[in-house]
Tab-separated table of C-alpha atoms in Angstrom:
chain	number	residue	atom	x	y	z
A	17	UNK	CA	27.973	-2.644	0.508
A	18	UNK	CA	30.576	-4.767	2.225
A	19	UNK	CA	34.083	-4.202	3.402
A	20	UNK	CA	36.396	-6.829	1.954
A	21	UNK	CA	39.505	-5.875	3.900
A	22	UNK	CA	41.864	-8.734	4.626
A	23	UNK	CA	40.981	-10.876	7.591
A	24	UNK	CA	43.092	-10.409	10.703
A	25	UNK	CA	46.149	-12.639	10.692
A	26	UNK	CA	45.874	-15.705	12.897
A	27	UNK	CA	49.252	-15.123	14.513
A	28	UNK	CA	48.044	-12.347	16.826
A	29	UNK	CA	49.799	-12.374	20.209
A	30	UNK	CA	46.662	-13.575	21.946
A	31	UNK	CA	43.138	-14.413	20.857
A	32	UNK	CA	41.774	-11.894	23.340
A	33	UNK	CA	43.497	-9.127	21.367
A	34	UNK	CA	41.617	-10.059	18.196
A	35	UNK	CA	38.253	-8.912	16.904
A	36	UNK	CA	34.874	-10.384	17.658
A	37	UNK	CA	33.860	-12.672	14.819
A	38	UNK	CA	30.222	-12.764	13.779
A	39	UNK	CA	29.260	-15.813	11.727
A	40	UNK	CA	26.478	-14.990	9.289
A	41	UNK	CA	25.472	-11.765	7.506
A	42	UNK	CA	21.731	-12.052	7.994
A	43	UNK	CA	19.731	-9.639	10.150
A	44	UNK	CA	21.012	-11.137	13.417
A	45	UNK	CA	24.652	-10.998	12.397
A	46	UNK	CA	24.442	-7.482	10.993
A	47	UNK	CA	22.650	-6.189	14.085
A	48	UNK	CA	25.268	-7.764	16.359
A	49	UNK	CA	28.119	-6.269	14.317
A	50	UNK	CA	26.587	-2.796	14.507
A	51	UNK	CA	25.958	-3.037	18.244
A	52	UNK	CA	29.543	-4.177	18.841
A	53	UNK	CA	30.886	-1.298	16.756
A	54	UNK	CA	28.743	1.089	18.800
A	55	UNK	CA	30.576	-0.195	21.886
A	56	UNK	CA	33.933	0.524	20.243
A	57	UNK	CA	34.645	-3.149	19.551
A	58	UNK	CA	35.908	-4.340	16.185
A	59	UNK	CA	33.493	-6.848	14.702
A	60	UNK	CA	34.238	-8.884	11.575
A	61	UNK	CA	31.284	-10.591	9.890
A	62	UNK	CA	32.025	-13.819	8.030
A	63	UNK	CA	29.472	-14.788	5.370
A	64	UNK	CA	29.704	-17.935	3.285
A	65	UNK	CA	27.657	-16.551	0.368
A	66	UNK	CA	28.573	-13.595	-1.808
A	67	UNK	CA	26.025	-11.123	-0.373
A	68	UNK	CA	24.302	-10.169	2.853
A	69	UNK	CA	20.842	-11.551	3.584
A	70	UNK	CA	21.391	-14.719	1.581
A	71	UNK	CA	18.568	-16.697	3.183
A	72	UNK	CA	16.097	-13.861	2.637
A	73	UNK	CA	16.929	-13.775	-1.044
A	74	UNK	CA	15.872	-17.439	-1.317
A	75	UNK	CA	12.422	-17.057	0.257
A	76	UNK	CA	9.270	-17.317	-1.850
A	77	UNK	CA	8.181	-14.236	-3.780
A	78	UNK	CA	5.034	-13.246	-1.900
A	79	UNK	CA	6.592	-13.389	1.562
A	80	UNK	CA	6.081	-10.398	3.830
A	81	UNK	CA	7.139	-9.945	7.413
A	82	UNK	CA	4.352	-10.926	9.785
A	83	UNK	CA	5.629	-8.249	12.137
A	84	UNK	CA	5.168	-4.531	11.714
A	85	UNK	CA	7.731	-2.337	10.019
A	86	UNK	CA	8.236	-0.184	13.118
A	87	UNK	CA	8.932	-3.174	15.374
A	88	UNK	CA	11.144	-4.933	12.836
A	89	UNK	CA	13.922	-2.367	12.437
A	90	UNK	CA	17.435	-3.291	13.531
A	91	UNK	CA	19.460	-1.003	15.837
A	92	UNK	CA	20.586	2.242	14.254
A	93	UNK	CA	18.380	2.342	11.164
A	94	UNK	CA	14.563	2.607	10.898
A	95	UNK	CA	12.839	0.858	8.033
A	96	UNK	CA	11.567	3.380	5.449
A	97	UNK	CA	7.873	4.265	5.598
A	98	UNK	CA	7.541	3.507	1.892
A	99	UNK	CA	7.967	-0.202	2.711
A	100	UNK	CA	4.480	-0.208	4.193
A	101	UNK	CA	3.291	-1.834	7.389
A	102	UNK	CA	4.093	-5.419	6.326
A	103	UNK	CA	7.495	-5.369	4.662
A	104	UNK	CA	7.968	-7.463	1.513
A	105	UNK	CA	10.839	-9.880	1.051
A	106	UNK	CA	12.624	-7.748	-1.545
A	107	UNK	CA	12.391	-4.706	0.715
A	108	UNK	CA	13.876	-6.692	3.596
A	109	UNK	CA	16.844	-7.499	1.358
A	110	UNK	CA	17.189	-3.836	0.354
A	111	UNK	CA	17.092	-2.847	4.004
A	112	UNK	CA	19.829	-5.312	4.954
A	113	UNK	CA	22.023	-4.061	2.104
A	114	UNK	CA	21.486	-0.461	3.178
A	115	UNK	CA	22.139	-1.395	6.812
A	116	UNK	CA	25.538	-2.898	6.022
A	117	UNK	CA	26.457	0.028	3.776
A	118	UNK	CA	25.341	2.867	6.027
A	119	UNK	CA	27.046	1.480	9.115
A	120	UNK	CA	30.179	0.538	7.125
A	121	UNK	CA	30.188	-2.913	8.641
A	122	UNK	CA	33.293	-5.011	8.112
A	123	UNK	CA	32.001	-8.003	6.174
A	124	UNK	CA	34.011	-10.679	4.437
A	125	UNK	CA	31.977	-12.767	2.006
A	126	UNK	CA	32.831	-16.149	0.558
A	127	UNK	CA	34.168	-17.425	3.880
A	128	UNK	CA	32.463	-20.418	5.486
A	129	UNK	CA	33.318	-21.277	9.082
A	130	UNK	CA	33.307	-25.030	9.629
A	131	UNK	CA	34.352	-25.301	13.277
A	132	UNK	CA	34.739	-23.107	16.348
A	133	UNK	CA	37.302	-24.165	18.969
A	134	UNK	CA	39.004	-22.788	22.028
A	135	UNK	CA	42.183	-20.850	21.162
A	136	UNK	CA	45.552	-22.046	22.389
A	137	UNK	CA	45.679	-19.334	25.053
A	138	UNK	CA	42.536	-20.780	26.615
A	139	UNK	CA	40.780	-17.412	26.573
A	140	UNK	CA	39.688	-16.557	23.043
A	141	UNK	CA	38.438	-18.579	20.100
A	142	UNK	CA	39.849	-20.228	17.007
A	143	UNK	CA	37.716	-20.438	13.871
A	144	UNK	CA	38.519	-22.918	11.130
A	145	UNK	CA	37.220	-21.597	7.846
A	146	UNK	CA	37.248	-22.288	4.132
A	147	UNK	CA	40.542	-21.969	2.302
A	148	UNK	CA	42.448	-23.341	5.271
A	149	UNK	CA	41.957	-20.156	7.251
A	150	UNK	CA	42.477	-20.192	11.013
A	151	UNK	CA	41.168	-17.039	12.659
A	152	UNK	CA	41.491	-16.090	16.304
A	153	UNK	CA	39.274	-13.654	18.157
A	154	UNK	CA	38.240	-12.599	21.618
A	155	UNK	CA	34.608	-13.716	21.166
A	156	UNK	CA	32.316	-15.313	18.606
A	157	UNK	CA	28.690	-14.562	17.773
A	158	UNK	CA	26.958	-17.398	15.925
A	159	UNK	CA	24.172	-15.984	13.730
A	160	UNK	CA	23.831	-18.616	11.009
A	161	UNK	CA	20.060	-18.453	11.031
A	162	UNK	CA	16.942	-20.240	12.220
A	163	UNK	CA	16.136	-21.524	8.728
A	164	UNK	CA	19.499	-22.992	7.845
A	165	UNK	CA	19.151	-26.490	6.351
A	166	UNK	CA	15.898	-27.826	4.826
A	167	UNK	CA	14.494	-30.740	6.797
A	168	UNK	CA	12.517	-33.480	5.057
A	169	UNK	CA	11.110	-36.468	6.959
A	170	UNK	CA	12.427	-39.858	5.972
A	171	UNK	CA	9.144	-40.978	4.465
A	172	UNK	CA	9.197	-44.587	3.244
A	173	UNK	CA	8.869	-44.895	-0.509
A	174	UNK	CA	9.608	-41.247	-1.284
A	175	UNK	CA	12.506	-42.084	-3.591
A	176	UNK	CA	10.134	-44.002	-5.842
A	177	UNK	CA	7.603	-41.169	-6.100
A	178	UNK	CA	7.331	-40.146	-9.756
A	179	UNK	CA	5.626	-36.778	-9.268
A	180	UNK	CA	7.346	-33.479	-8.586
A	181	UNK	CA	8.725	-33.252	-5.065
A	182	UNK	CA	10.350	-30.220	-3.479
A	183	UNK	CA	11.009	-28.647	-0.118
A	184	UNK	CA	9.301	-25.325	0.582
A	185	UNK	CA	12.726	-23.691	0.496
A	186	UNK	CA	12.797	-24.323	-3.261
A	187	UNK	CA	9.335	-22.805	-3.863
A	188	UNK	CA	9.284	-19.348	-5.440
A	189	UNK	CA	5.811	-18.733	-6.805
A	190	UNK	CA	2.715	-20.511	-8.123
A	191	UNK	CA	3.431	-20.091	-11.839
A	192	UNK	CA	4.974	-23.559	-12.433
A	193	UNK	CA	2.012	-25.216	-10.683
A	194	UNK	CA	-0.906	-23.550	-12.468
A	195	UNK	CA	-3.471	-26.164	-13.450
A	196	UNK	CA	-1.807	-28.871	-11.337
A	197	UNK	CA	-2.871	-30.886	-8.297
A	198	UNK	CA	-0.620	-29.892	-5.385
A	199	UNK	CA	-0.273	-31.321	-1.884
A	200	UNK	CA	1.420	-29.053	0.653
A	201	UNK	CA	2.713	-30.927	3.683
A	202	UNK	CA	2.862	-28.931	6.900
A	203	UNK	CA	0.658	-26.184	8.263
A	204	UNK	CA	3.152	-23.762	9.744
A	205	UNK	CA	3.227	-20.200	8.449
A	206	UNK	CA	5.202	-21.230	5.367
A	207	UNK	CA	2.913	-24.109	4.406
A	208	UNK	CA	-0.221	-22.054	4.993
A	209	UNK	CA	1.020	-19.153	2.897
A	210	UNK	CA	2.242	-21.364	0.056
A	211	UNK	CA	-1.157	-23.088	-0.047
A	212	UNK	CA	-2.895	-19.720	-0.388
A	213	UNK	CA	-0.385	-18.603	-3.021
A	214	UNK	CA	-1.067	-21.746	-5.058
A	215	UNK	CA	-4.832	-21.166	-4.915
A	216	UNK	CA	-4.465	-17.561	-6.013
A	217	UNK	CA	-1.956	-18.602	-8.672
A	218	UNK	CA	-4.283	-20.989	-10.460
A	219	UNK	CA	-3.437	-24.456	-9.154
A	220	UNK	CA	-6.194	-26.895	-10.108
A	221	UNK	CA	-6.381	-28.414	-6.619
A	222	UNK	CA	-4.608	-27.588	-3.376
A	223	UNK	CA	-4.527	-29.887	-0.363
A	224	UNK	CA	-2.826	-29.168	2.935
A	225	UNK	CA	-1.660	-32.123	5.014
A	226	UNK	CA	-1.900	-31.458	8.763
A	227	UNK	CA	-0.420	-33.545	11.559
A	228	UNK	CA	-0.934	-31.175	14.486
A	229	UNK	CA	-3.756	-28.657	14.292
A	230	UNK	CA	-2.245	-25.172	14.600
A	231	UNK	CA	-3.361	-22.105	16.460
A	232	UNK	CA	-4.447	-19.525	13.899
A	233	UNK	CA	-4.453	-15.812	14.674
A	234	UNK	CA	-5.372	-12.777	12.636
A	235	UNK	CA	-2.284	-10.833	11.620
A	236	UNK	CA	-4.145	-7.670	12.522
A	237	UNK	CA	-7.561	-6.981	14.061
A	238	UNK	CA	-9.003	-3.463	13.799
A	239	UNK	CA	-5.482	-2.167	13.277
A	240	UNK	CA	-4.058	-4.003	16.296
A	241	UNK	CA	-1.238	-6.255	15.098
A	242	UNK	CA	-0.923	-9.728	16.608
A	243	UNK	CA	2.704	-8.832	17.298
A	244	UNK	CA	1.622	-6.164	19.785
A	245	UNK	CA	-0.151	-8.819	21.828
A	246	UNK	CA	2.908	-11.049	21.556
A	247	UNK	CA	5.097	-8.305	22.992
A	248	UNK	CA	2.675	-7.645	25.864
A	249	UNK	CA	2.386	-11.289	26.934
A	250	UNK	CA	6.037	-12.224	26.331
A	251	UNK	CA	6.892	-12.369	30.048
A	252	UNK	CA	3.546	-13.480	31.456
A	253	UNK	CA	2.999	-16.967	32.919
A	254	UNK	CA	2.293	-19.587	30.252
A	255	UNK	CA	-0.929	-20.784	31.857
A	256	UNK	CA	-2.325	-17.263	32.082
A	257	UNK	CA	-1.627	-16.523	28.424
A	258	UNK	CA	-3.186	-19.840	27.417
A	259	UNK	CA	-6.367	-18.944	29.298
A	260	UNK	CA	-6.545	-15.488	27.769
A	261	UNK	CA	-5.840	-16.676	24.224
A	262	UNK	CA	-8.734	-19.150	24.104
A	263	UNK	CA	-11.621	-16.646	24.263
A	264	UNK	CA	-9.768	-14.254	21.950
A	265	UNK	CA	-9.398	-16.988	19.326
A	266	UNK	CA	-13.084	-17.874	19.512
A	267	UNK	CA	-13.990	-14.235	18.930
A	268	UNK	CA	-11.630	-13.572	16.045
A	269	UNK	CA	-11.238	-16.911	14.230
A	270	UNK	CA	-14.207	-18.987	12.981
A	271	UNK	CA	-14.554	-22.654	13.873
A	272	UNK	CA	-13.130	-24.667	10.963
A	273	UNK	CA	-13.873	-28.093	12.428
A	274	UNK	CA	-16.118	-29.096	9.540
A	275	UNK	CA	-13.293	-28.293	7.131
A	276	UNK	CA	-10.795	-30.393	9.094
A	277	UNK	CA	-9.194	-27.737	11.298
A	278	UNK	CA	-10.736	-28.005	14.786
A	279	UNK	CA	-9.555	-25.728	17.542
A	280	UNK	CA	-6.343	-27.021	19.176
A	281	UNK	CA	-6.675	-28.822	22.504
A	282	UNK	CA	-3.440	-27.326	23.884
A	283	UNK	CA	-2.796	-23.719	24.833
A	284	UNK	CA	-1.360	-21.211	22.406
A	285	UNK	CA	1.553	-20.112	24.581
A	286	UNK	CA	2.304	-23.672	25.643
A	287	UNK	CA	2.792	-24.424	21.962
A	288	UNK	CA	5.027	-21.379	21.541
A	289	UNK	CA	7.250	-22.442	24.427
A	290	UNK	CA	7.545	-25.858	22.782
A	291	UNK	CA	8.776	-24.181	19.593
A	292	UNK	CA	5.575	-23.841	17.546
A	293	UNK	CA	4.364	-20.305	16.882
A	294	UNK	CA	0.786	-19.588	15.717
A	295	UNK	CA	-0.117	-19.407	12.050
A	296	UNK	CA	-0.835	-15.817	11.091
A	297	UNK	CA	-3.732	-15.676	8.687
A	298	UNK	CA	-2.893	-14.212	5.284
A	299	UNK	CA	-5.850	-15.791	3.498
A	300	UNK	CA	-5.880	-19.370	4.809
A	301	UNK	CA	-9.124	-19.031	6.777
A	302	UNK	CA	-11.116	-17.809	3.770
A	303	UNK	CA	-9.511	-20.381	1.462
A	304	UNK	CA	-10.351	-23.265	3.814
A	305	UNK	CA	-13.913	-22.058	4.411
A	306	UNK	CA	-14.463	-21.788	0.660
A	307	UNK	CA	-13.048	-25.282	0.055
A	308	UNK	CA	-10.260	-23.938	-2.108
A	309	UNK	CA	-7.673	-25.382	0.281
A	310	UNK	CA	-8.629	-28.896	1.361
A	311	UNK	CA	-7.348	-30.201	4.686
A	312	UNK	CA	-6.074	-33.787	4.748
A	313	UNK	CA	-4.462	-36.067	7.312
A	314	UNK	CA	-0.705	-36.127	7.782
A	315	UNK	CA	1.601	-37.857	5.308
A	316	UNK	CA	2.869	-41.276	6.409
A	317	UNK	CA	4.731	-42.335	3.279
A	318	UNK	CA	4.623	-43.039	-0.459
A	319	UNK	CA	3.469	-46.201	-2.186
A	320	UNK	CA	2.871	-47.115	-5.841
A	321	UNK	CA	3.139	-43.503	-6.936
A	322	UNK	CA	0.622	-42.339	-4.337
A	323	UNK	CA	0.910	-40.486	-1.059
A	324	UNK	CA	-0.230	-42.500	1.948
A	325	UNK	CA	-2.011	-40.456	4.612
A	326	UNK	CA	-2.308	-41.152	8.324
A	327	UNK	CA	-6.034	-41.932	8.033
A	328	UNK	CA	-5.358	-44.663	5.461
A	329	UNK	CA	-6.387	-42.580	2.469
A	330	UNK	CA	-4.187	-42.451	-0.627
A	331	UNK	CA	-3.941	-39.434	-2.880
A	332	UNK	CA	-2.204	-38.860	-6.201
A	333	UNK	CA	-1.070	-35.242	-6.465
A	334	UNK	CA	1.077	-34.023	-9.336
A	335	UNK	CA	3.265	-32.096	-6.919
A	336	UNK	CA	4.246	-32.500	-3.262
A	337	UNK	CA	5.710	-29.481	-1.460
A	338	UNK	CA	7.223	-30.328	1.922
A	339	UNK	CA	6.814	-27.332	4.231
A	340	UNK	CA	8.438	-29.381	6.963
A	341	UNK	CA	10.806	-26.840	8.417
A	342	UNK	CA	14.528	-26.456	8.783
A	343	UNK	CA	17.329	-27.700	10.994
A	344	UNK	CA	19.671	-25.302	12.760
A	345	UNK	CA	22.631	-27.507	11.645
A	346	UNK	CA	24.971	-26.350	14.402
A	347	UNK	CA	26.403	-29.752	15.298
A	348	UNK	CA	29.466	-29.555	13.056
A	349	UNK	CA	30.174	-25.964	14.011
A	350	UNK	CA	29.866	-26.103	17.817
A	351	UNK	CA	28.431	-29.511	18.705
A	352	UNK	CA	31.741	-30.661	20.216
A	353	UNK	CA	31.611	-27.815	22.754
A	354	UNK	CA	28.579	-29.226	24.601
A	355	UNK	CA	26.559	-26.047	24.030
A	356	UNK	CA	23.505	-27.563	22.276
A	357	UNK	CA	20.427	-29.207	23.732
A	358	UNK	CA	18.930	-32.525	22.642
A	359	UNK	CA	17.166	-30.830	19.711
A	360	UNK	CA	20.335	-29.178	18.423
A	361	UNK	CA	19.480	-25.707	19.689
A	362	UNK	CA	21.850	-23.492	21.711
A	363	UNK	CA	21.324	-23.907	25.442
A	364	UNK	CA	21.440	-20.102	25.858
A	365	UNK	CA	21.082	-17.079	23.612
A	366	UNK	CA	21.573	-13.345	23.676
A	367	UNK	CA	23.894	-11.935	26.341
A	368	UNK	CA	24.407	-15.276	28.056
A	369	UNK	CA	27.276	-17.540	27.084
A	370	UNK	CA	27.268	-21.242	27.982
A	371	UNK	CA	29.012	-21.764	31.328
A	372	UNK	CA	31.624	-23.962	29.699
A	373	UNK	CA	32.147	-21.613	26.728
A	374	UNK	CA	32.486	-17.992	27.894
A	375	UNK	CA	32.726	-15.573	24.996
A	376	UNK	CA	30.538	-17.686	22.692
A	377	UNK	CA	27.168	-16.094	21.900
A	378	UNK	CA	24.127	-17.144	19.869
A	379	UNK	CA	21.422	-15.032	18.267
A	380	UNK	CA	18.473	-15.880	16.042
A	381	UNK	CA	17.857	-19.457	17.178
A	382	UNK	CA	14.533	-18.857	18.891
A	383	UNK	CA	11.203	-18.156	17.225
A	384	UNK	CA	9.590	-15.673	19.619
A	385	UNK	CA	5.940	-14.682	19.627
A	386	UNK	CA	7.039	-11.044	19.853
A	387	UNK	CA	8.790	-11.103	16.475
A	388	UNK	CA	12.139	-12.403	15.264
A	389	UNK	CA	13.576	-9.082	14.064
A	390	UNK	CA	12.598	-7.339	17.288
A	391	UNK	CA	14.312	-9.975	19.393
A	392	UNK	CA	17.410	-9.925	17.167
A	393	UNK	CA	17.714	-6.190	17.806
A	394	UNK	CA	17.394	-6.699	21.563
A	395	UNK	CA	19.888	-9.579	21.565
A	396	UNK	CA	22.402	-7.550	19.563
A	397	UNK	CA	22.560	-4.798	22.167
A	398	UNK	CA	22.785	-7.285	25.019
A	399	UNK	CA	25.588	-9.237	23.368
A	400	UNK	CA	27.571	-6.072	22.672
A	401	UNK	CA	27.242	-4.944	26.287
A	402	UNK	CA	28.311	-8.375	27.538
A	403	UNK	CA	31.393	-8.387	25.298
A	404	UNK	CA	32.289	-4.843	26.352
A	405	UNK	CA	31.884	-5.754	30.016
A	406	UNK	CA	34.137	-8.789	29.605
A	407	UNK	CA	36.749	-6.663	27.827
A	408	UNK	CA	36.672	-4.068	30.613
A	409	UNK	CA	37.076	-6.802	33.194
A	410	UNK	CA	40.112	-8.209	31.365
A	411	UNK	CA	41.629	-4.741	31.051
A	412	UNK	CA	41.148	-4.097	34.745
A	413	UNK	CA	42.744	-7.403	35.664
A	414	UNK	CA	45.703	-6.679	33.359
A	415	UNK	CA	46.139	-3.240	34.904
A	416	UNK	CA	46.140	-4.651	38.401
A	417	UNK	CA	48.637	-7.328	37.412
A	418	UNK	CA	50.905	-4.722	35.830
A	419	UNK	CA	50.701	-2.515	38.919
């Protein structure tokens, strides 16, 4: 599946003569490596775990892509029809393994990159990695993943909570929680799907704590996938999409105000641009309408073994599952290069490098309405073309200098 050839030696004559290093062997990193190879550029993928697709292997059991199989394939390899329209987690992992194998990607596992710096020649890049490695390359693609480090709010009193507490990243299936009272905190796609999974898996009571009411969309309506709409409106003005989305939501999604989920008072695409994508319904609407998932106010803290809610109520669940998202955790890797915004996200992505860091690329750090896998595929091609263009420019300059 992977090529474990020795890493290039760090004493190359110049960093610009080295390979392009891709950090992370998830879908974004693999797609970038393939696209670079297709441009005739050597790409070496560095993966800290022992296999490709490590983050996908850790996701909960029932997870399926919310994007269609046809629009989720990476460059150079369609997803098999047998995977169905909504591809399951295990099939995503199989696809990534097959992708790396079929394209003979050069992947070195068990290598964690801790810091990316400018190389001594001022042109390429130096990577400091586990085992004291120092690797130099002409460019770097950072593809460490959107869901990198679990994020849990610093709720007062949480350390004294005596019930079971876990982040959604540790949740696998509902079996351990059958017959138990569970509070899920956070109503993004992960929290919504875990709540439904718990109901279907026999939890005695399931509550869903909501701070900001989400936009909810049907994953598919009369065969038309929500992703198709996302692709169509991707480049339209935010205000226009907001105005169009309102009537569509009223037609397709029932009013759940009586159950505690009123319609949002801000536009759908405005939320997306702020980093919050809609919740795709995989059973939440029916579960809320039937009272099987109870909506509560947001969590404010823990006190005397109870969970304190924003409305002053106190509840005593057996289990609290924090579906509170992830941090990109890029500060240690590239934070010193002034390439991150105030929220720790790359200031650019895809084919664009930061102005002060040419040759440094990022992929997979946005959460687009048109589908993550689709955008990773597009970014991969753009990055490869940008690297090839830069290489051609350097070669031309060297030729002119030699002449």
